[in-house]
């Protein structure tokens, strides 16, 4: 059963720690609970977004640098199998 990773805060969602770095995760990557999958920026403060599910990143529902609301779905995680 698919699960989603949600934004803990409203702000701007970033898939990379900085513009020159690789994304935290990409589609097809395996994630475990606690893995950092992105950050949300609120007024120059950055907060990690972590996975609560184990599985494979199926798709992103928000683009890099997209505006998000608290509780908004960001990433779909499918069971690893």
Short mmCIF file of N, CA and C in Angstrom, two decimals, residues 19-57:
data_model
loop_
_atom_site.label_atom_id
_atom_site.label_comp_id
_atom_site.label_asym_id
_atom_site.label_seq_id
_atom_site.Cartn_x
_atom_site.Cartn_y
_atom_site.Cartn_z
N UNK A 19 22.03 24.27 -4.11
CA UNK A 19 21.81 24.16 -5.56
C UNK A 19 22.81 23.28 -6.31
N UNK A 20 24.03 23.12 -5.78
CA UNK A 20 25.04 22.32 -6.46
C UNK A 20 25.03 20.84 -6.04
N UNK A 21 24.30 20.51 -5.00
CA UNK A 21 24.31 19.15 -4.44
C UNK A 21 23.32 18.25 -5.16
N UNK A 22 23.55 16.94 -5.01
CA UNK A 22 22.59 15.96 -5.51
C UNK A 22 21.34 16.01 -4.65
N UNK A 23 20.19 15.59 -5.21
CA UNK A 23 18.97 15.53 -4.39
C UNK A 23 19.14 14.57 -3.22
N UNK A 24 18.40 14.83 -2.15
CA UNK A 24 18.40 13.91 -1.02
C UNK A 24 17.98 12.53 -1.48
N UNK A 25 16.89 12.45 -2.24
CA UNK A 25 16.41 11.19 -2.81
C UNK A 25 15.84 11.47 -4.20
N UNK A 26 15.83 10.44 -5.01
CA UNK A 26 15.26 10.51 -6.36
C UNK A 26 14.25 9.40 -6.52
N UNK A 27 13.43 9.50 -7.55
CA UNK A 27 12.48 8.42 -7.83
C UNK A 27 13.24 7.12 -8.03
N UNK A 28 12.74 6.06 -7.40
CA UNK A 28 13.39 4.76 -7.47
C UNK A 28 14.32 4.47 -6.30
N UNK A 29 14.65 5.48 -5.49
CA UNK A 29 15.51 5.26 -4.32
C UNK A 29 14.73 4.61 -3.20
N UNK A 30 15.42 3.79 -2.43
CA UNK A 30 14.82 3.20 -1.23
C UNK A 30 14.98 4.16 -0.07
N UNK A 31 13.95 4.24 0.77
CA UNK A 31 14.01 5.05 1.98
C UNK A 31 13.59 4.21 3.18
N UNK A 32 14.11 4.62 4.32
CA UNK A 32 13.78 4.00 5.60
C UNK A 32 13.23 5.09 6.52
N UNK A 33 12.48 4.72 7.54
CA UNK A 33 12.01 5.74 8.49
C UNK A 33 13.20 6.53 9.05
N UNK A 34 13.05 7.85 9.05
CA UNK A 34 14.10 8.72 9.55
C UNK A 34 15.02 9.27 8.48
N UNK A 35 14.98 8.72 7.26
CA UNK A 35 15.82 9.24 6.17
C UNK A 35 15.35 10.64 5.78
N UNK A 36 16.31 11.53 5.59
CA UNK A 36 15.98 12.89 5.14
C UNK A 36 15.68 12.83 3.64
N UNK A 37 14.53 13.39 3.25
CA UNK A 37 14.11 13.36 1.84
C UNK A 37 14.02 14.76 1.24
N UNK A 38 14.19 15.79 2.08
CA UNK A 38 14.14 17.16 1.61
C UNK A 38 14.15 18.10 2.79
N UNK A 39 14.03 19.39 2.50
CA UNK A 39 13.92 20.40 3.56
C UNK A 39 12.82 21.38 3.19
N UNK A 40 12.25 21.99 4.22
CA UNK A 40 11.29 23.07 4.04
C UNK A 40 11.91 24.32 4.65
N UNK A 41 11.91 25.39 3.86
CA UNK A 41 12.48 26.66 4.30
C UNK A 41 11.37 27.61 4.71
N UNK A 42 11.53 28.17 5.91
CA UNK A 42 10.60 29.17 6.42
C UNK A 42 11.44 30.34 6.90
N UNK A 43 11.36 31.45 6.21
CA UNK A 43 12.07 32.67 6.60
C UNK A 43 13.55 32.41 6.91
N UNK A 44 14.23 31.76 5.97
CA UNK A 44 15.67 31.47 6.03
C UNK A 44 16.05 30.41 7.07
N UNK A 45 15.07 29.74 7.65
CA UNK A 45 15.33 28.60 8.53
C UNK A 45 14.93 27.35 7.77
N UNK A 46 15.78 26.33 7.85
CA UNK A 46 15.56 25.10 7.10
C UNK A 46 15.25 23.95 8.05
N UNK A 47 14.17 23.22 7.74
CA UNK A 47 13.73 22.11 8.57
C UNK A 47 13.70 20.84 7.73
N UNK A 48 14.34 19.79 8.24
CA UNK A 48 14.40 18.53 7.50
C UNK A 48 13.02 17.88 7.40
N UNK A 49 12.78 17.28 6.25
CA UNK A 49 11.60 16.45 6.04
C UNK A 49 12.11 15.02 6.02
N UNK A 50 11.57 14.18 6.89
CA UNK A 50 12.03 12.79 6.97
C UNK A 50 10.90 11.83 6.61
N UNK A 51 11.32 10.67 6.16
CA UNK A 51 10.36 9.62 5.82
C UNK A 51 9.88 8.93 7.09
N UNK A 52 8.62 8.63 7.12
CA UNK A 52 8.08 7.81 8.21
C UNK A 52 7.85 6.38 7.74
N UNK A 53 8.04 6.16 6.44
CA UNK A 53 7.76 4.85 5.84
C UNK A 53 9.03 4.25 5.26
N UNK A 54 9.03 2.94 5.16
CA UNK A 54 10.08 2.23 4.43
C UNK A 54 9.51 1.86 3.07
N UNK A 55 10.31 2.02 2.04
CA UNK A 55 9.84 1.66 0.70
C UNK A 55 10.69 2.32 -0.37
N UNK A 56 10.07 2.50 -1.53
CA UNK A 56 10.74 3.07 -2.69
C UNK A 56 10.02 4.36 -3.09
N UNK A 57 10.81 5.40 -3.34
CA UNK A 57 10.23 6.67 -3.78
C UNK A 57 9.62 6.45 -5.16
#
